[in-house]
Amino acid sequence: MRSLILACLATSAAAAAAAPRYAVYFDQWHAAVLPNKSSTAGITHVITAFAQSSLFTTDPVTQYEPFLPLSDVRALFDKDTKVCMAIGGWGDTDGFSQGAATKESRKLFAKNIAATVQRLGYDCVDVDWEFPGGNGEDYKKNPNSNKTSEIQTYPLLLSEIKKAIDSVGCHELSIAVPALERDMIAYTAANVRKINGIVDVVNVMTYDLMNRRDNYTTHHTSLKGSLAAINTYIARGFKPSKLNLGFAFYAKWFTTADGVNCANTPVGCQTALLEAADGTDMGKSGAMTFEASTFAALPTGLVDSPDGSCGAGTNYKCPNDACCGQYGFCGTEVGHCGTGCQTGFGRCEGPSTKDSFKKALANSKYDAKNGGQWYWDADVNIFWTWDTPEIIARKFVDIVKVKGLGGVMAWSLGEDSYDWSHLLALQKNVKTLRPSH
Ligand SMILES: *[C@@H]1O[C@H](CO)[C@@H](O)[C@H](O)[C@H]1NC(C)=O
Ligand SMILES: *[C@@H]1O[C@H](CO)[C@@H](O)[C@H](O)[C@H]1NC(C)=O
Ligand SMILES: *[C@@H]1O[C@H](CO)[C@@H](O)[C@H](O)[C@H]1NC(C)=O
């Protein structure tokens, strides 16, 4: 086993010196319209999302089946594209907490991942713990003060996972890491130095740089904000060649405070209260993808939802006067009926964010100082922030090349299906990268 692991080290060192990485997440919620093979050409890693972390805490392991058979996934990409299994994702922390807790639990968690990878034929593993040490979706219910031990146990867990997946054949290990410094709780300089010695790739989620916990507007994936995150991680000890710069195939929107004019203020404009004191969503902010369905006309012949799902990309409307929320579920809470509710698929009390988004795209502004595209819709008090092919190109020059990063990453493939312009921009710019050290 030891010599096998040494052999894996040699392989990954060779891989590091090879072509730049171009990774895309492929998530189960955005698989309705997929790109053709000329649009996916050049992608080196596709990361299927997500396997739940709790599957790996049981003995024996709970069986995971990806949302598409891996042979179908492989068929969409180049012959030698690596297919990785992402574990976790936003809101999925309990399984990781349990897996990291003790020496025995770490060994079991790692062994279960290795067995799953081997059974399904994955090439690599991506750990998406959002986030070790706290500030996840559950941060009000299970406070950070209950997670301090994770700062110690996180590198130990990664080390067990790496050992286990290399013992069943060489498999790259990547992690997805937050871009906001306030969320880098377990990414202390001491930890980053350790983790740098364990993982092969670090997918830096340089987006969501504004979220509903904020009270003032800022760009969610600006050039300046992305660079700051990269600089922080390099200063704390990640080797630049291990870092992938993250790109978002979606816009974000935030309701601004009543009576405040944000027409000239993309950064620092006061928002409405976006999150309640108990951590729940006020229904006043969200995400909008660049999917075909975002721009499609309301389908005709909608039927009552049989299972609570609804909205763009489905044929379902909400029965019983319920509202169809932005994330595609029927309900009667403010999160379903307020701003972001999907007009035509159910009752709606808030303004239509789809209409506002179209207005934003048609009238957008570029903030050259920060490197971000934005718009403030004065009619409905909504601030929009997103990335364009032009800004993507600038990020390659000013971040990926200047900092000598190992590659790029995007969330997520199916979210760009309207015209694939973000995907094609990545493809074009990846071709301008040289092999890294
Ligand atoms: C593949 O998709 C791209 C992006 O939509 C399009 O420009 C191109 O013509 C398509 N190629 C083929 C062979 O269909
Ligand atoms: C604190 O963490 C432990 C271990 O992960 C967990 O079992 C417990 O439920 C947590 N407490 C709260 C209040 O969530
Ligand atoms: C936003 O305001 C709330 C309520 O005053 C406060 O608790 C929170 O810390 C603020 N958020 C940030 C990021 O400063």
PDB file of N, CA, C and O and ligand atoms in Angstrom, residues 97 141-142 146, ligand 2:
ATOM      1  N   SER A  97     -19.333  16.431   9.912  1.00  0.00           N
ATOM      2  CA  SER A  97     -19.038  16.625  11.343  1.00  0.00           C
ATOM      3  C   SER A  97     -18.877  15.272  12.022  1.00  0.00           C
ATOM      4  O   SER A  97     -17.944  15.044  12.792  1.00  0.00           O
ATOM      5  N   LYS A 141     -28.551  27.359  14.055  1.00  0.00           N
ATOM      6  CA  LYS A 141     -29.076  26.215  14.813  1.00  0.00           C
ATOM      7  C   LYS A 141     -27.961  25.448  15.499  1.00  0.00           C
ATOM      8  O   LYS A 141     -28.113  24.979  16.611  1.00  0.00           O
ATOM      9  N   ASN A 142     -26.866  25.278  14.780  1.00  0.00           N
ATOM     10  CA  ASN A 142     -25.715  24.557  15.334  1.00  0.00           C
ATOM     11  C   ASN A 142     -24.527  25.518  15.243  1.00  0.00           C
ATOM     12  O   ASN A 142     -23.835  25.569  14.231  1.00  0.00           O
ATOM     13  N   ASN A 146     -19.913  25.212  18.560  1.00  0.00           N
ATOM     14  CA  ASN A 146     -20.055  23.752  18.705  1.00  0.00           C
ATOM     15  C   ASN A 146     -19.201  23.005  17.684  1.00  0.00           C
ATOM     16  O   ASN A 146     -19.282  21.785  17.568  1.00  0.00           O
TER      17      ASN A 146
HETATM   18  C1  LIG B   2     -23.062  19.880  18.424  1.00  0.00           C
HETATM   19  O1  LIG B   2     -22.227  18.960  17.702  1.00  0.00           O
HETATM   20  C2  LIG B   2     -22.484  17.583  17.975  1.00  0.00           C
HETATM   21  C3  LIG B   2     -21.435  16.775  17.250  1.00  0.00           C
HETATM   22  O2  LIG B   2     -21.400  17.061  15.862  1.00  0.00           O
HETATM   23  C4  LIG B   2     -23.913  17.253  17.544  1.00  0.00           C
HETATM   24  O3  LIG B   2     -24.204  15.916  17.809  1.00  0.00           O
HETATM   25  C5  LIG B   2     -24.899  18.172  18.257  1.00  0.00           C
HETATM   26  O4  LIG B   2     -26.210  17.952  17.755  1.00  0.00           O
HETATM   27  C6  LIG B   2     -24.517  19.631  18.019  1.00  0.00           C
HETATM   28  N1  LIG B   2     -25.370  20.541  18.774  1.00  0.00           N
HETATM   29  C7  LIG B   2     -26.321  21.274  18.186  1.00  0.00           C
HETATM   30  C8  LIG B   2     -27.012  22.254  19.078  1.00  0.00           C
HETATM   31  O5  LIG B   2     -26.630  21.177  17.002  1.00  0.00           O
END
